[in-house]
Amino acid sequence: SQTIHQWPATLVQPVGSPLSLECTVEGTSNPNLYWYRQAAGRGLQLLFYSVGIGQISSEVPQNLSASRPQDRQFILSSKKLLLSDSGFYLCAWRPRAFSSYEQYFGPGTRLTVT
Amino acid sequence: AQKITQTQPGMFVQEKEAVTLDCTYDTSDPSYGLFWYKQPSSGEMIFLIYQGSYDQQNATEGRYSLNFQKARKSANLVISASQLGDSAMYFCAMTEAGTYKYIFGTGTRLKVLA
């Protein structure tokens, strides 16, 4: 069966510090991968998605970036965090085939920028 | 452009009763998928149910059913026999065929009363 991991689970970082959040998927190959952010009490905002190694699509211009160095690894980064980057970051995956629409989420990382 | 609207920020229901959570959507693509997710206080996103735009029958998964009214562009979630564990945020989401992107509504917070 497939599983998705995210770490760290929680993170407190000062403004201006760098960020690296990691997501890995097990039990599947060639997944589509996603990063979402959820501000407190709000819905999910799609940040990035990837359909393959090195292929990243950005949905929202911001000081965040994403990379996919391996098929089942997706990394969210920032060089300098802003207060507005605080939130709950969720990684998700979906099978590549268009016949399957279901999207599965990781446990999330709660980021507080101080 | 795709749009998902959830107009109920919060709902209360008595234990063992049924509850309907509203969701309307907008898309110009004839082929799309609609989803409902549950988010408990722990933050994980739990997939509940999926409805394809060409599906003739409403989707059902245990106590969850999706009331799909295509002409009205609505995809309401019905939870039968509510349980205390159903207390959570519920998100409606959609994706269009041929894209890899998903959009989410703002969510409805459901509280089940004993």
PDB file of C-alpha atoms in Angstrom:
ATOM      1  CA  SER A   1       0.000   0.000   0.000  1.00  0.00           C
ATOM      2  CA  GLN A   2       1.022   3.580  -0.520  1.00  0.00           C
ATOM      3  CA  THR A   3       2.150   5.888   2.263  1.00  0.00           C
ATOM      4  CA  ILE A   4       3.220   9.496   2.292  1.00  0.00           C
ATOM      5  CA  HIS A   5       5.615  11.003   4.804  1.00  0.00           C
ATOM      6  CA  GLN A   6       6.266  14.601   5.746  1.00  0.00           C
ATOM      7  CA  TRP A   7       8.800  16.050   8.098  1.00  0.00           C
ATOM      8  CA  PRO A   8       9.191  17.800  10.317  1.00  0.00           C
ATOM      9  CA  ALA A   9       5.757  17.672  11.921  1.00  0.00           C
ATOM     10  CA  THR A  10       6.165  21.084  13.536  1.00  0.00           C
ATOM     11  CA  LEU A  11       8.640  23.881  13.000  1.00  0.00           C
ATOM     12  CA  VAL A  12       9.244  27.287  14.549  1.00  0.00           C
ATOM     13  CA  GLN A  13      11.523  29.543  12.543  1.00  0.00           C
ATOM     14  CA  PRO A  14      12.507  33.216  12.813  1.00  0.00           C
ATOM     15  CA  VAL A  15      11.736  35.680  10.053  1.00  0.00           C
ATOM     16  CA  GLY A  16      14.467  35.709   7.434  1.00  0.00           C
ATOM     17  CA  SER A  17      15.636  32.162   8.097  1.00  0.00           C
ATOM     18  CA  PRO A  18      15.653  29.455   5.393  1.00  0.00           C
ATOM     19  CA  LEU A  19      13.132  26.652   5.123  1.00  0.00           C
ATOM     20  CA  SER A  20      13.195  23.097   3.853  1.00  0.00           C
ATOM     21  CA  LEU A  21      10.204  20.774   4.135  1.00  0.00           C
ATOM     22  CA  GLU A  22      10.402  17.269   2.763  1.00  0.00           C
ATOM     23  CA  CYS A  23       7.777  14.890   1.451  1.00  0.00           C
ATOM     24  CA  THR A  24       8.277  11.316   0.296  1.00  0.00           C
ATOM     25  CA  VAL A  25       5.868   8.763  -1.090  1.00  0.00           C
ATOM     26  CA  GLU A  26       6.225   5.011  -0.807  1.00  0.00           C
ATOM     27  CA  GLY A  27       4.516   2.190  -2.654  1.00  0.00           C
ATOM     28  CA  THR A  28       3.918   3.910  -5.973  1.00  0.00           C
ATOM     29  CA  SER A  29       5.884   5.214  -8.910  1.00  0.00           C
ATOM     30  CA  ASN A  30       5.528   8.281 -11.127  1.00  0.00           C
ATOM     31  CA  PRO A  31       3.055  10.019  -8.847  1.00  0.00           C
ATOM     32  CA  ASN A  32       1.890  13.573  -9.306  1.00  0.00           C
ATOM     33  CA  LEU A  33       2.991  15.515  -6.244  1.00  0.00           C
ATOM     34  CA  TYR A  34       1.520  18.619  -4.642  1.00  0.00           C
ATOM     35  CA  TRP A  35       2.282  21.213  -1.981  1.00  0.00           C
ATOM     36  CA  TYR A  36      -0.589  23.060  -0.319  1.00  0.00           C
ATOM     37  CA  ARG A  37      -0.688  25.682   2.392  1.00  0.00           C
ATOM     38  CA  GLN A  38      -3.540  26.157   4.819  1.00  0.00           C
ATOM     39  CA  ALA A  39      -3.666  29.351   6.846  1.00  0.00           C
ATOM     40  CA  ALA A  40      -5.335  29.078  10.256  1.00  0.00           C
ATOM     41  CA  GLY A  41      -9.065  28.413   9.844  1.00  0.00           C
ATOM     42  CA  ARG A  42      -8.896  28.630   6.069  1.00  0.00           C
ATOM     43  CA  GLY A  43      -9.070  26.372   3.049  1.00  0.00           C
ATOM     44  CA  LEU A  44      -6.210  24.852   1.097  1.00  0.00           C
ATOM     45  CA  GLN A  45      -4.157  26.888  -1.318  1.00  0.00           C
ATOM     46  CA  LEU A  46      -2.260  25.002  -4.018  1.00  0.00           C
ATOM     47  CA  LEU A  47       1.352  26.186  -4.079  1.00  0.00           C
ATOM     48  CA  PHE A  48       3.162  23.813  -6.425  1.00  0.00           C
ATOM     49  CA  TYR A  49       2.591  20.610  -8.305  1.00  0.00           C
ATOM     50  CA  SER A  50       4.890  18.270 -10.165  1.00  0.00           C
ATOM     51  CA  VAL A  51       4.227  15.648 -12.819  1.00  0.00           C
ATOM     52  CA  GLY A  52       7.792  14.338 -12.942  1.00  0.00           C
ATOM     53  CA  ILE A  53      11.383  14.722 -11.795  1.00  0.00           C
ATOM     54  CA  GLY A  54      12.502  18.299 -12.251  1.00  0.00           C
ATOM     55  CA  GLN A  55       9.061  19.403 -13.493  1.00  0.00           C
ATOM     56  CA  ILE A  56       7.538  22.004 -11.185  1.00  0.00           C
ATOM     57  CA  SER A  57       4.494  24.187 -11.769  1.00  0.00           C
ATOM     58  CA  SER A  58       3.977  27.183  -9.505  1.00  0.00           C
ATOM     59  CA  GLU A  59       0.486  28.385  -8.763  1.00  0.00           C
ATOM     60  CA  VAL A  60       1.134  31.362  -6.522  1.00  0.00           C
ATOM     61  CA  PRO A  61       4.042  33.822  -6.835  1.00  0.00           C
ATOM     62  CA  GLN A  62       5.794  34.042  -3.498  1.00  0.00           C
ATOM     63  CA  ASN A  63       9.117  33.546  -1.815  1.00  0.00           C
ATOM     64  CA  LEU A  64       8.727  29.775  -1.790  1.00  0.00           C
ATOM     65  CA  SER A  65      10.157  27.280  -4.260  1.00  0.00           C
ATOM     66  CA  ALA A  66       9.795  23.558  -4.822  1.00  0.00           C
ATOM     67  CA  SER A  67      12.027  20.845  -6.197  1.00  0.00           C
ATOM     68  CA  ARG A  68      11.630  17.209  -7.115  1.00  0.00           C
ATOM     69  CA  PRO A  69      15.073  15.631  -7.122  1.00  0.00           C
ATOM     70  CA  GLN A  70      13.736  12.063  -7.160  1.00  0.00           C
ATOM     71  CA  ASP A  71      10.558  10.441  -8.425  1.00  0.00           C
ATOM     72  CA  ARG A  72       8.954  10.149  -5.001  1.00  0.00           C
ATOM     73  CA  GLN A  73      10.524  13.108  -3.226  1.00  0.00           C
ATOM     74  CA  PHE A  74       9.144  16.639  -3.164  1.00  0.00           C
ATOM     75  CA  ILE A  75      10.826  19.484  -1.298  1.00  0.00           C
ATOM     76  CA  LEU A  76       9.457  22.901  -0.385  1.00  0.00           C
ATOM     77  CA  SER A  77      12.031  25.617   0.283  1.00  0.00           C
ATOM     78  CA  SER A  78      12.503  29.240   1.063  1.00  0.00           C
ATOM     79  CA  LYS A  79      15.642  31.335   1.312  1.00  0.00           C
ATOM     80  CA  LYS A  80      14.092  33.881   3.682  1.00  0.00           C
ATOM     81  CA  LEU A  81      10.865  33.238   5.552  1.00  0.00           C
ATOM     82  CA  LEU A  82       8.209  35.899   6.028  1.00  0.00           C
ATOM     83  CA  LEU A  83       5.656  36.118   8.838  1.00  0.00           C
ATOM     84  CA  SER A  84       2.968  35.419   6.234  1.00  0.00           C
ATOM     85  CA  ASP A  85       4.549  32.021   5.506  1.00  0.00           C
ATOM     86  CA  SER A  86       3.151  30.667   8.764  1.00  0.00           C
ATOM     87  CA  GLY A  87       0.605  27.932   8.220  1.00  0.00           C
ATOM     88  CA  PHE A  88      -0.040  24.249   7.820  1.00  0.00           C
ATOM     89  CA  TYR A  89       1.766  22.748   4.849  1.00  0.00           C
ATOM     90  CA  LEU A  90       0.369  19.630   3.287  1.00  0.00           C
ATOM     91  CA  CYS A  91       1.959  17.384   0.701  1.00  0.00           C
ATOM     92  CA  ALA A  92      -0.249  15.205  -1.453  1.00  0.00           C
ATOM     93  CA  TRP A  93       0.090  12.682  -4.238  1.00  0.00           C
ATOM     94  CA  ARG A  94      -2.115  11.359  -6.994  1.00  0.00           C
ATOM     95  CA  PRO A  95      -1.639   8.488  -9.432  1.00  0.00           C
ATOM     96  CA  ARG A  96      -0.377   9.663 -12.815  1.00  0.00           C
ATOM     97  CA  ALA A  97      -3.200   8.064 -14.808  1.00  0.00           C
ATOM     98  CA  PHE A  98      -6.069  10.413 -15.548  1.00  0.00           C
ATOM     99  CA  SER A  99      -8.484   7.622 -14.807  1.00  0.00           C
ATOM    100  CA  SER A 100      -7.743   8.077 -11.136  1.00  0.00           C
ATOM    101  CA  TYR A 101      -8.566  11.442  -9.625  1.00  0.00           C
ATOM    102  CA  GLU A 102      -8.163  10.665  -5.951  1.00  0.00           C
ATOM    103  CA  GLN A 103      -5.568  12.676  -4.084  1.00  0.00           C
ATOM    104  CA  TYR A 104      -3.952  11.482  -0.870  1.00  0.00           C
ATOM    105  CA  PHE A 105      -2.453  13.726   1.757  1.00  0.00           C
ATOM    106  CA  GLY A 106       0.453  13.497   4.140  1.00  0.00           C
ATOM    107  CA  PRO A 107       0.194  14.329   7.858  1.00  0.00           C
ATOM    108  CA  GLY A 108       1.310  17.945   7.336  1.00  0.00           C
ATOM    109  CA  THR A 109       3.896  20.309   8.783  1.00  0.00           C
ATOM    110  CA  ARG A 110       2.803  23.121  11.064  1.00  0.00           C
ATOM    111  CA  LEU A 111       5.119  26.094  10.479  1.00  0.00           C
ATOM    112  CA  THR A 112       5.225  29.115  12.757  1.00  0.00           C
ATOM    113  CA  VAL A 113       7.376  32.043  11.666  1.00  0.00           C
ATOM    114  CA  THR A 114       8.243  34.324  14.572  1.00  0.00           C
TER     115      THR A 114
ATOM    116  CA  ALA B   1     -12.280  29.196 -14.315  1.00  0.00           C
ATOM    117  CA  GLN B   2     -12.955  26.617 -11.661  1.00  0.00           C
ATOM    118  CA  LYS B   3     -14.624  27.715  -8.471  1.00  0.00           C
ATOM    119  CA  ILE B   4     -15.853  25.919  -5.361  1.00  0.00           C
ATOM    120  CA  THR B   5     -18.214  27.566  -2.898  1.00  0.00           C
ATOM    121  CA  GLN B   6     -19.113  26.344   0.577  1.00  0.00           C
ATOM    122  CA  THR B   7     -21.529  28.797   2.135  1.00  0.00           C
ATOM    123  CA  GLN B   8     -21.846  27.204   5.586  1.00  0.00           C
ATOM    124  CA  PRO B   9     -18.904  28.166   7.789  1.00  0.00           C
ATOM    125  CA  GLY B  10     -20.301  26.109  10.679  1.00  0.00           C
ATOM    126  CA  MET B  11     -23.007  23.506  11.276  1.00  0.00           C
ATOM    127  CA  PHE B  12     -24.404  21.712  14.299  1.00  0.00           C
ATOM    128  CA  VAL B  13     -26.132  18.349  14.247  1.00  0.00           C
ATOM    129  CA  GLN B  14     -27.485  16.107  16.940  1.00  0.00           C
ATOM    130  CA  GLU B  15     -25.866  12.710  17.303  1.00  0.00           C
ATOM    131  CA  LYS B  16     -27.573  10.008  15.193  1.00  0.00           C
ATOM    132  CA  GLU B  17     -29.243  12.546  12.921  1.00  0.00           C
ATOM    133  CA  ALA B  18     -28.402  13.184   9.271  1.00  0.00           C
ATOM    134  CA  VAL B  19     -26.726  16.379   8.088  1.00  0.00           C
ATOM    135  CA  THR B  20     -26.163  17.936   4.662  1.00  0.00           C
ATOM    136  CA  LEU B  21     -23.115  20.043   3.897  1.00  0.00           C
ATOM    137  CA  ASP B  22     -23.508  22.279   0.876  1.00  0.00           C
ATOM    138  CA  CYS B  23     -21.106  22.688  -2.022  1.00  0.00           C
ATOM    139  CA  THR B  24     -21.579  24.435  -5.341  1.00  0.00           C
ATOM    140  CA  TYR B  25     -19.065  24.558  -8.133  1.00  0.00           C
ATOM    141  CA  ASP B  26     -18.430  26.283 -11.403  1.00  0.00           C
ATOM    142  CA  THR B  27     -16.572  24.960 -14.406  1.00  0.00           C
ATOM    143  CA  SER B  28     -16.805  25.111 -18.168  1.00  0.00           C
ATOM    144  CA  ASP B  29     -15.221  21.697 -18.635  1.00  0.00           C
ATOM    145  CA  PRO B  30     -17.771  18.895 -19.151  1.00  0.00           C
ATOM    146  CA  SER B  31     -15.420  16.372 -17.560  1.00  0.00           C
ATOM    147  CA  TYR B  32     -14.499  16.909 -13.932  1.00  0.00           C
ATOM    148  CA  GLY B  33     -14.335  15.255 -10.544  1.00  0.00           C
ATOM    149  CA  LEU B  34     -15.748  16.327  -7.220  1.00  0.00           C
ATOM    150  CA  PHE B  35     -14.443  15.305  -3.810  1.00  0.00           C
ATOM    151  CA  TRP B  36     -15.118  15.652  -0.146  1.00  0.00           C
ATOM    152  CA  TYR B  37     -12.407  15.557   2.497  1.00  0.00           C
ATOM    153  CA  LYS B  38     -12.614  15.501   6.284  1.00  0.00           C
ATOM    154  CA  GLN B  39     -10.033  17.328   8.382  1.00  0.00           C
ATOM    155  CA  PRO B  40     -10.100  16.497  12.111  1.00  0.00           C
ATOM    156  CA  SER B  41      -8.357  18.736  14.620  1.00  0.00           C
ATOM    157  CA  SER B  42      -5.169  16.725  14.055  1.00  0.00           C
ATOM    158  CA  GLY B  43      -4.915  18.329  10.617  1.00  0.00           C
ATOM    159  CA  GLU B  44      -4.780  15.264   8.390  1.00  0.00           C
ATOM    160  CA  MET B  45      -6.922  15.369   5.259  1.00  0.00           C
ATOM    161  CA  ILE B  46      -9.037  12.249   4.954  1.00  0.00           C
ATOM    162  CA  PHE B  47     -10.593  11.407   1.594  1.00  0.00           C
ATOM    163  CA  LEU B  48     -14.303  10.626   1.973  1.00  0.00           C
ATOM    164  CA  ILE B  49     -16.003  10.367  -1.386  1.00  0.00           C
ATOM    165  CA  TYR B  50     -15.618  11.047  -5.106  1.00  0.00           C
ATOM    166  CA  GLN B  51     -18.133  11.838  -7.868  1.00  0.00           C
ATOM    167  CA  GLY B  52     -17.277  11.979 -11.558  1.00  0.00           C
ATOM    168  CA  SER B  53     -19.199  14.348 -13.788  1.00  0.00           C
ATOM    169  CA  TYR B  54     -20.355  11.500 -16.015  1.00  0.00           C
ATOM    170  CA  ASP B  55     -21.398   9.218 -13.192  1.00  0.00           C
ATOM    171  CA  GLN B  56     -25.111   8.518 -13.475  1.00  0.00           C
ATOM    172  CA  GLN B  57     -25.629   7.604  -9.866  1.00  0.00           C
ATOM    173  CA  ASN B  58     -24.778   9.488  -6.719  1.00  0.00           C
ATOM    174  CA  ALA B  59     -21.650   8.217  -4.999  1.00  0.00           C
ATOM    175  CA  THR B  60     -21.976   6.504  -1.638  1.00  0.00           C
ATOM    176  CA  GLU B  61     -19.362   5.354   0.856  1.00  0.00           C
ATOM    177  CA  GLY B  62     -20.774   3.902   4.035  1.00  0.00           C
ATOM    178  CA  ARG B  63     -22.534   6.717   5.914  1.00  0.00           C
ATOM    179  CA  TYR B  64     -21.433   9.274   3.325  1.00  0.00           C
ATOM    180  CA  SER B  65     -23.319  10.044   0.158  1.00  0.00           C
ATOM    181  CA  LEU B  66     -22.856  12.765  -2.390  1.00  0.00           C
ATOM    182  CA  ASN B  67     -26.015  14.423  -3.669  1.00  0.00           C
ATOM    183  CA  PHE B  68     -24.910  15.359  -7.178  1.00  0.00           C
ATOM    184  CA  GLN B  69     -27.185  17.768  -9.051  1.00  0.00           C
ATOM    185  CA  LYS B  70     -25.376  18.541 -12.262  1.00  0.00           C
ATOM    186  CA  ALA B  71     -27.795  21.129 -13.614  1.00  0.00           C
ATOM    187  CA  ARG B  72     -27.578  23.096 -10.385  1.00  0.00           C
ATOM    188  CA  LYS B  73     -23.814  22.512 -10.161  1.00  0.00           C
ATOM    189  CA  SER B  74     -24.111  21.284  -6.626  1.00  0.00           C
ATOM    190  CA  ALA B  75     -22.376  18.401  -4.860  1.00  0.00           C
ATOM    191  CA  ASN B  76     -23.692  18.263  -1.331  1.00  0.00           C
ATOM    192  CA  LEU B  77     -22.336  15.793   1.206  1.00  0.00           C
ATOM    193  CA  VAL B  78     -24.876  13.893   3.272  1.00  0.00           C
ATOM    194  CA  ILE B  79     -23.730  12.215   6.459  1.00  0.00           C
ATOM    195  CA  SER B  80     -26.286   9.815   7.870  1.00  0.00           C
ATOM    196  CA  ALA B  81     -26.484   8.797  11.523  1.00  0.00           C
ATOM    197  CA  SER B  82     -23.954  11.363  12.725  1.00  0.00           C
ATOM    198  CA  GLN B  83     -21.383  10.300  15.290  1.00  0.00           C
ATOM    199  CA  LEU B  84     -19.356  12.365  17.719  1.00  0.00           C
ATOM    200  CA  GLY B  85     -16.253  11.452  15.716  1.00  0.00           C
ATOM    201  CA  ASP B  86     -17.712  13.217  12.700  1.00  0.00           C
ATOM    202  CA  SER B  87     -16.942  16.580  14.303  1.00  0.00           C
ATOM    203  CA  ALA B  88     -14.347  18.113  11.967  1.00  0.00           C
ATOM    204  CA  MET B  89     -13.796  20.501   9.069  1.00  0.00           C
ATOM    205  CA  TYR B  90     -15.169  19.297   5.768  1.00  0.00           C
ATOM    206  CA  PHE B  91     -13.822  20.474   2.439  1.00  0.00           C
ATOM    207  CA  CYS B  92     -15.324  20.189  -1.003  1.00  0.00           C
ATOM    208  CA  ALA B  93     -12.860  20.076  -3.896  1.00  0.00           C
ATOM    209  CA  MET B  94     -12.795  19.607  -7.637  1.00  0.00           C
ATOM    210  CA  THR B  95     -10.467  18.874 -10.492  1.00  0.00           C
ATOM    211  CA  GLU B  96     -11.003  19.119 -14.227  1.00  0.00           C
ATOM    212  CA  ALA B  97     -10.115  16.313 -16.596  1.00  0.00           C
ATOM    213  CA  GLY B  98      -6.862  16.907 -18.379  1.00  0.00           C
ATOM    214  CA  THR B  99      -5.437  19.022 -15.584  1.00  0.00           C
ATOM    215  CA  TYR B 100      -3.531  18.033 -12.528  1.00  0.00           C
ATOM    216  CA  LYS B 101      -4.791  20.852 -10.370  1.00  0.00           C
ATOM    217  CA  TYR B 102      -7.337  20.824  -7.581  1.00  0.00           C
ATOM    218  CA  ILE B 103      -9.226  23.653  -5.975  1.00  0.00           C
ATOM    219  CA  PHE B 104     -10.777  23.549  -2.535  1.00  0.00           C
ATOM    220  CA  GLY B 105     -13.644  25.337  -0.898  1.00  0.00           C
ATOM    221  CA  THR B 106     -13.258  27.273   2.336  1.00  0.00           C
ATOM    222  CA  GLY B 107     -14.688  24.437   4.383  1.00  0.00           C
ATOM    223  CA  THR B 108     -17.548  23.808   6.807  1.00  0.00           C
ATOM    224  CA  ARG B 109     -16.907  23.108  10.467  1.00  0.00           C
ATOM    225  CA  LEU B 110     -19.303  20.424  11.692  1.00  0.00           C
ATOM    226  CA  LYS B 111     -19.990  19.906  15.371  1.00  0.00           C
ATOM    227  CA  VAL B 112     -21.920  16.816  16.429  1.00  0.00           C
ATOM    228  CA  LEU B 113     -23.773  17.253  19.720  1.00  0.00           C
ATOM    229  CA  ALA B 114     -24.320  14.427  22.195  1.00  0.00           C
TER     230      ALA B 114
END
